Short mmCIF file of C-alpha atoms in Angstrom, two decimals:
data_model
loop_
_atom_site.label_atom_id
_atom_site.label_comp_id
_atom_site.label_asym_id
_atom_site.label_seq_id
_atom_site.Cartn_x
_atom_site.Cartn_y
_atom_site.Cartn_z
CA MET A 1 -86.58 220.12 12.74
CA ILE A 2 -87.98 223.12 14.80
CA LYS A 3 -89.91 225.70 12.55
CA ASN A 4 -89.93 229.31 13.05
CA LEU A 5 -91.24 230.54 16.34
CA SER A 6 -89.73 234.24 16.14
CA ALA A 7 -92.60 236.17 14.45
CA PHE A 8 -93.61 236.98 18.10
CA VAL A 9 -90.24 239.00 18.73
CA SER A 10 -90.46 242.82 18.89
CA LYS A 11 -90.26 244.85 15.49
CA GLY A 12 -88.96 248.35 15.11
CA LYS A 13 -87.35 250.24 17.84
CA PHE A 14 -88.22 247.92 20.28
CA ASP A 15 -86.74 245.12 18.25
CA ARG A 16 -85.15 242.45 20.93
CA PRO A 17 -83.38 239.35 19.82
CA ILE A 18 -84.64 235.90 20.93
CA GLU A 19 -82.26 235.10 23.97
CA GLY A 20 -83.19 231.42 24.31
CA ILE A 21 -85.03 228.68 22.81
CA LEU A 22 -86.01 225.54 24.71
CA ILE A 23 -86.95 222.41 22.66
CA THR A 24 -88.11 219.09 23.82
CA SER A 25 -90.39 216.47 22.48
CA SER A 26 -93.68 217.72 22.81
CA MET A 27 -93.16 221.59 23.05
CA VAL A 28 -90.52 224.32 22.04
CA VAL A 29 -90.35 227.59 24.28
CA ALA A 30 -88.71 230.84 22.97
CA THR A 31 -87.86 234.26 24.84
CA ASP A 32 -86.81 237.87 24.05
CA SER A 33 -86.62 238.62 27.90
CA PHE A 34 -89.64 240.68 27.72
CA LYS A 35 -92.30 238.10 25.97
CA LEU A 36 -92.34 234.55 25.98
CA ILE A 37 -93.99 231.92 23.63
CA GLU A 38 -94.71 228.49 24.82
CA VAL A 39 -95.74 226.02 21.54
CA LYS A 40 -96.85 222.22 22.59
CA GLY A 41 -96.84 220.04 20.36
CA GLU A 42 -94.87 216.80 18.40
CA THR A 43 -91.20 218.54 17.44
CA GLY A 44 -89.43 215.23 16.49
CA ILE A 45 -86.49 215.63 18.97
CA LYS A 46 -86.05 213.18 21.11
CA ASP A 47 -83.33 214.49 23.68
CA SER A 48 -84.33 217.71 25.12
CA PHE A 49 -81.64 221.15 24.53
CA THR A 50 -81.57 224.51 24.83
CA VAL A 51 -80.06 227.07 22.13
CA LYS A 52 -79.21 230.93 22.16
CA LEU A 53 -79.19 232.43 18.81
CA PRO A 54 -75.91 233.98 17.37
CA GLU A 55 -76.16 237.77 18.48
CA LYS A 56 -76.63 239.08 14.92
CA LEU A 57 -79.84 236.55 14.42
CA LYS A 58 -83.14 237.76 15.29
CA SER A 59 -84.87 235.07 13.80
CA PHE A 60 -84.68 231.70 12.34
CA ASP A 61 -86.32 229.38 9.57
CA THR A 62 -85.42 225.97 11.22
CA ILE A 63 -83.03 224.57 13.61
CA THR A 64 -81.67 221.15 13.59
CA ARG A 65 -79.24 219.17 16.14
CA ALA A 66 -76.34 216.82 15.51
CA GLY A 67 -74.64 215.82 19.06
CA VAL A 68 -73.81 219.03 20.85
CA GLU A 69 -73.96 221.41 17.66
CA ALA A 70 -77.36 223.03 16.63
CA THR A 71 -77.61 224.55 12.98
CA ILE A 72 -79.90 227.64 12.94
CA HIS A 73 -81.26 227.73 9.14
CA ASN A 74 -82.22 231.66 8.60
CA LYS A 75 -83.06 232.84 5.09
CA GLY A 76 -80.63 230.26 3.05
CA ALA A 77 -77.56 230.16 5.63
CA GLN A 78 -76.72 228.25 8.30
CA TYR A 79 -75.20 229.10 11.68
CA LYS A 80 -73.72 226.99 14.66
CA ALA A 81 -74.50 227.21 18.11
CA MET A 82 -73.76 224.76 21.37
CA ALA A 83 -76.69 223.10 22.13
CA LYS A 84 -77.00 223.00 25.70
CA PRO A 85 -78.67 220.58 28.55
CA ALA A 86 -82.52 221.58 28.96
CA ASP A 87 -82.25 222.27 32.57
CA GLU A 88 -79.65 225.30 31.45
CA TYR A 89 -82.90 226.79 30.38
CA PRO A 90 -84.15 229.60 32.90
CA LYS A 91 -87.18 228.17 35.21
CA TYR A 92 -89.65 230.36 32.58
CA GLU A 93 -92.76 228.62 34.73
CA ARG A 94 -92.30 230.79 37.78
CA VAL A 95 -93.40 234.06 36.00
CA ILE A 96 -96.71 232.06 34.35
CA PRO A 97 -99.76 232.79 36.67
CA THR A 98 -101.05 229.73 38.51
CA GLU A 99 -104.16 231.35 39.80
CA GLU A 100 -107.36 231.62 38.43
CA PRO A 101 -107.78 234.57 36.22
CA ILE A 102 -110.00 237.46 37.06
CA VAL A 103 -111.58 237.46 33.64
CA SER A 104 -110.70 235.43 30.16
CA ILE A 105 -111.58 237.20 27.05
CA LYS A 106 -111.42 235.17 23.85
CA LEU A 107 -110.77 237.48 20.91
CA SER A 108 -109.77 237.56 17.33
CA PRO A 109 -105.70 237.36 16.81
CA GLU A 110 -106.65 239.31 13.44
CA HIS A 111 -108.73 242.33 14.89
CA LEU A 112 -106.43 242.14 17.96
CA LYS A 113 -103.37 242.69 15.38
CA GLU A 114 -104.91 245.65 13.44
CA ILE A 115 -105.76 247.63 16.61
CA CYS A 116 -102.47 246.96 17.77
CA ILE A 117 -100.76 248.25 14.43
CA ALA A 118 -103.28 251.03 14.79
CA PHE A 119 -101.55 252.35 18.07
CA GLU A 120 -97.94 251.65 16.88
CA ASN A 121 -96.58 255.01 17.35
CA GLY A 122 -98.38 256.73 20.38
CA GLY A 123 -96.27 254.91 23.07
CA GLY A 124 -98.08 252.51 25.39
CA MET A 125 -101.55 251.03 24.82
CA THR A 126 -103.90 250.62 27.33
CA LEU A 127 -106.81 247.36 27.81
CA SER A 128 -109.80 248.39 30.09
CA ILE A 129 -112.01 245.05 30.15
CA TYR A 130 -115.66 245.50 31.42
CA GLY A 131 -116.55 241.88 31.68
CA ASP A 132 -116.13 238.56 29.37
CA THR A 133 -119.20 239.85 27.09
CA LYS A 134 -118.28 243.72 27.10
CA PRO A 135 -116.13 245.36 24.15
CA VAL A 136 -112.34 245.45 25.17
CA VAL A 137 -111.66 249.21 25.11
CA PHE A 138 -107.85 250.10 24.02
CA THR A 139 -106.77 253.43 24.51
CA ASN A 140 -102.97 255.04 24.12
CA ASP A 141 -100.71 257.24 26.52
CA LYS A 142 -101.73 260.12 24.69
CA GLU A 143 -105.55 259.56 24.73
CA ASP A 144 -105.51 260.70 21.34
CA LYS A 145 -106.80 256.85 19.99
CA ARG A 146 -109.36 254.68 21.28
CA ALA A 147 -110.75 251.16 20.19
CA LEU A 148 -112.88 248.92 21.03
CA LEU A 149 -112.72 244.94 20.37
CA MET A 150 -115.72 242.70 20.97
CA PRO A 151 -114.58 239.26 22.55
CA ILE A 152 -116.21 236.03 20.44
CA SER A 153 -118.40 234.21 21.49
CA LYS A 154 -117.49 231.38 23.66
#
């Protein structure tokens, strides 16, 4: 059984449904073609497979599999989908940078979320990074908002 990974999918005017989910014994990968999340850990699945959510679904609660059929559970309803071989999932590793990062900063997800919510209606948001011990500066496209977020001590 796979638990919900759909929380990372965009909400509001940039709403994007999950395009595909890769499920292996040791990880789950989901993408909406704009963002990607990879979660490592035991899944309880023996044979890897990929599944595409039906178009009307933008999220799911759990996914189970029986043979070539996957059952997607969402808010009490069940939807059937074809479970396809894992090698049909796009080679997502190609888009993940492999070189050393220029800078790594540890931030609080809760504080980052609060800043993102404050910037929701301002178009794009720019992050300016001045070093791994200095605050990250956020500005919006209109340049009428600015926020700072201190890194978490390493």
